[in-house]
mmCIF file of C-alpha atoms and ligand atoms in Angstrom:
data_model
loop_
_atom_site.group_PDB
_atom_site.id
_atom_site.type_symbol
_atom_site.label_atom_id
_atom_site.label_comp_id
_atom_site.label_asym_id
_atom_site.label_seq_id
_atom_site.Cartn_x
_atom_site.Cartn_y
_atom_site.Cartn_z
ATOM 1 C CA MET A 199 102.144 11.024 96.029
ATOM 2 C CA VAL A 200 103.344 14.248 96.935
ATOM 3 C CA TYR A 201 104.377 17.372 94.016
ATOM 4 C CA VAL A 202 107.571 19.717 94.628
ATOM 5 C CA THR A 203 108.438 22.290 92.349
ATOM 6 C CA ARG A 204 111.574 24.480 91.970
ATOM 7 C CA ILE A 205 111.423 27.524 90.088
ATOM 8 C CA GLU A 206 114.117 29.219 88.081
ATOM 9 C CA HIS A 207 114.826 33.064 86.135
ATOM 10 C CA PHE A 208 116.560 33.540 83.291
ATOM 11 C CA ASN A 209 116.551 35.594 80.330
ATOM 12 C CA ALA A 210 116.317 35.022 77.027
ATOM 13 C CA ALA A 211 115.716 37.079 73.070
ATOM 14 C CA HIS A 212 113.707 35.291 70.710
ATOM 15 C CA LYS A 213 111.419 36.327 67.509
ATOM 16 C CA LEU A 214 108.567 34.511 66.074
ATOM 17 C CA TRP A 215 107.910 34.335 62.447
ATOM 18 C CA ASN A 216 106.907 31.979 59.426
ATOM 19 C CA HIS A 217 109.140 32.109 56.752
ATOM 20 C CA LYS A 218 105.979 31.255 54.493
ATOM 21 C CA TRP A 219 104.032 34.144 55.373
ATOM 22 C CA SER A 220 104.215 38.257 54.817
ATOM 23 C CA VAL A 221 105.469 40.960 57.045
ATOM 24 C CA GLU A 222 101.867 42.113 57.131
ATOM 25 C CA LYS A 223 100.656 38.550 58.070
ATOM 26 C CA ASN A 224 103.591 37.502 60.934
ATOM 27 C CA LYS A 225 102.917 41.052 62.198
ATOM 28 C CA GLU A 226 99.166 40.275 62.898
ATOM 29 C CA VAL A 227 99.597 36.770 63.669
ATOM 30 C CA PHE A 228 103.053 36.978 66.064
ATOM 31 C CA GLY A 229 102.457 40.913 67.588
ATOM 32 C CA LYS A 230 105.049 42.208 69.581
ATOM 33 C CA CYS A 231 106.803 38.921 69.160
ATOM 34 C CA ALA A 232 107.858 39.627 65.447
ATOM 35 C CA ASN A 233 109.634 42.345 65.456
ATOM 36 C CA GLU A 234 112.055 41.758 63.069
ATOM 37 C CA ASN A 235 115.782 42.569 65.671
ATOM 38 C CA PHE A 236 114.577 39.644 68.365
ATOM 39 C CA HIS A 237 113.272 40.935 71.960
ATOM 40 C CA GLY A 238 113.097 39.489 75.121
ATOM 41 C CA HIS A 239 111.487 37.658 78.211
ATOM 42 C CA ASN A 240 112.222 37.094 81.537
ATOM 43 C CA TYR A 241 111.092 34.186 81.999
ATOM 44 C CA GLU A 242 110.345 31.644 85.152
ATOM 45 C CA LEU A 243 110.776 28.213 84.882
ATOM 46 C CA HIS A 244 108.856 25.589 87.513
ATOM 47 C CA VAL A 245 109.860 22.299 86.889
ATOM 48 C CA THR A 246 107.547 20.003 89.243
ATOM 49 C CA VAL A 247 108.903 16.335 89.735
ATOM 50 C CA LYS A 248 106.382 14.170 91.927
ATOM 51 C CA GLY A 249 107.406 10.987 94.424
ATOM 52 C CA THR A 250 106.967 9.422 98.096
ATOM 53 C CA THR A 251 108.805 10.818 100.659
ATOM 54 C CA HIS A 252 112.170 8.805 101.305
ATOM 55 C CA PRO A 253 112.424 7.365 104.340
ATOM 56 C CA ASP A 254 116.000 8.714 105.250
ATOM 57 C CA THR A 255 115.439 12.326 104.258
ATOM 58 C CA GLY A 256 111.759 13.206 104.080
ATOM 59 C CA PHE A 257 111.897 14.830 100.633
ATOM 60 C CA VAL A 258 110.745 13.588 97.437
ATOM 61 C CA MET A 259 114.188 14.904 95.487
ATOM 62 C CA ASN A 260 116.671 16.991 97.611
ATOM 63 C CA ALA A 261 115.537 20.396 96.184
ATOM 64 C CA LYS A 262 119.210 21.253 95.215
ATOM 65 C CA GLU A 263 120.075 18.576 93.416
ATOM 66 C CA LEU A 264 117.164 19.591 91.136
ATOM 67 C CA GLY A 265 118.264 23.145 91.655
ATOM 68 C CA ASP A 266 121.440 21.800 89.872
ATOM 69 C CA ILE A 267 119.852 19.718 87.580
ATOM 70 C CA ILE A 268 118.089 22.233 86.205
ATOM 71 C CA LYS A 269 121.326 24.841 86.020
ATOM 72 C CA GLU A 270 123.064 22.165 83.970
ATOM 73 C CA GLN A 271 120.582 21.228 81.595
ATOM 74 C CA VAL A 272 118.324 24.557 80.483
ATOM 75 C CA ILE A 273 119.583 27.756 82.390
ATOM 76 C CA GLU A 274 123.239 27.419 81.166
ATOM 77 C CA LYS A 275 121.970 26.492 77.319
ATOM 78 C CA VAL A 276 119.669 29.382 77.244
ATOM 79 C CA ASP A 277 120.671 32.241 79.794
ATOM 80 C CA HIS A 278 121.664 35.542 77.822
ATOM 81 C CA CYS A 279 121.383 33.525 74.763
ATOM 82 C CA ASN A 280 118.697 33.902 71.601
ATOM 83 C CA LEU A 281 116.645 31.376 71.710
ATOM 84 C CA ASN A 282 116.454 31.664 67.418
ATOM 85 C CA MET A 283 120.129 31.248 67.279
ATOM 86 C CA ASP A 284 121.860 30.179 69.501
ATOM 87 C CA VAL A 285 120.305 27.035 71.294
ATOM 88 C CA PRO A 286 120.773 23.589 69.599
ATOM 89 C CA PHE A 287 117.682 22.250 71.306
ATOM 90 C CA MET A 288 115.362 24.842 69.967
ATOM 91 C CA GLU A 289 116.965 24.397 66.050
ATOM 92 C CA GLY A 290 114.713 24.612 63.200
ATOM 93 C CA ARG A 291 111.760 24.987 66.168
ATOM 94 C CA PHE A 292 109.087 28.125 66.233
ATOM 95 C CA THR A 293 110.390 29.750 69.311
ATOM 96 C CA SER A 294 106.720 30.095 71.335
ATOM 97 C CA ALA A 295 106.601 29.358 75.256
ATOM 98 C CA GLU A 296 104.915 25.843 74.082
ATOM 99 C CA ASN A 297 107.666 24.614 72.061
ATOM 100 C CA PHE A 298 109.695 25.859 74.257
ATOM 101 C CA ALA A 299 108.262 23.838 77.654
ATOM 102 C CA ILE A 300 108.907 21.155 75.365
ATOM 103 C CA GLY A 301 112.125 21.400 74.587
ATOM 104 C CA ILE A 302 112.681 22.118 78.218
ATOM 105 C CA TRP A 303 111.117 19.139 79.171
ATOM 106 C CA ASN A 304 113.245 16.951 76.864
ATOM 107 C CA GLU A 305 116.345 18.677 78.154
ATOM 108 C CA LEU A 306 115.088 17.715 81.714
ATOM 109 C CA ALA A 307 113.436 14.318 81.555
ATOM 110 C CA GLU A 308 115.867 12.016 81.432
ATOM 111 C CA THR A 309 118.564 13.152 84.234
ATOM 112 C CA ILE A 310 115.587 13.230 86.617
ATOM 113 C CA THR A 311 114.530 9.896 86.160
ATOM 114 C CA LYS A 312 118.549 9.180 86.221
ATOM 115 C CA SER A 313 118.296 10.927 89.926
ATOM 116 C CA GLY A 314 115.450 8.342 91.082
ATOM 117 C CA SER A 315 112.620 11.208 90.491
ATOM 118 C CA THR A 316 109.941 11.394 87.888
ATOM 119 C CA LEU A 317 109.679 14.384 86.177
ATOM 120 C CA HIS A 318 105.529 15.944 86.663
ATOM 121 C CA CYS A 319 104.792 19.175 84.915
ATOM 122 C CA VAL A 320 107.078 22.237 83.123
ATOM 123 C CA LYS A 321 105.695 25.493 83.465
ATOM 124 C CA LEU A 322 107.083 28.397 81.771
ATOM 125 C CA ILE A 323 105.575 31.906 82.503
ATOM 126 C CA GLU A 324 106.896 34.385 79.355
ATOM 127 C CA THR A 325 105.408 37.261 80.708
ATOM 128 C CA LYS A 326 102.340 38.570 83.515
ATOM 129 C CA SER A 327 99.733 37.618 80.946
ATOM 130 C CA ILE A 328 100.730 34.321 79.967
ATOM 131 C CA TYR A 329 102.326 31.447 80.698
ATOM 132 C CA VAL A 330 101.653 27.257 79.558
ATOM 133 C CA GLU A 331 102.532 23.782 81.160
ATOM 134 C CA TYR A 332 103.057 20.284 79.553
ATOM 135 C CA PHE A 333 103.057 17.066 80.972
ATOM 136 C CA GLY A 334 105.346 15.523 78.566
ATOM 137 C CA GLU A 335 102.047 14.858 76.443
HETATM 138 NI NI1 NI B 1756 107.815 37.352 72.514
#
C-alpha cells in the first residue's frame, strides 16, 4: 500500500460562536476565533489517498486528477468565502477545524472512490501551531 498526498491552499473567514453561551463565555472558550466580525485563516489542506501502483503508470492516482477533484469539490466552494455563511456543506455546524475537515472529507470521498482510488486522510492546517486529521471515522 502506498500513500500519496496532494497539498492545496485556500483562504476563508469564520467565527466560532455558541449562541447558548454569554459573550464572555464565548470569548473565554473560543478566544480570537470568537471575534464578532469574523476573521480569516490561510488554510493548508493535505489530502492523502492510498492504493497500489497501477501497472501502466506507476501511480496510485494521477496527482493532477486528484488536484482537479480537490479544486472542484472543495476549493471552489470555500476559497475567499465565509465558512459560517457561504458554504452549504458547513451549514448549521460549528466551523471548527475538526468539523471543517469532516465536511471536506464528505465532499471528496465519493468522487475519489469513483475515480478508482481510496481516500485515506484529510489533514487541515489552520495555523502554524494547529492542525487536525480525519480518517473517515
Ligand atoms: Ni479561527
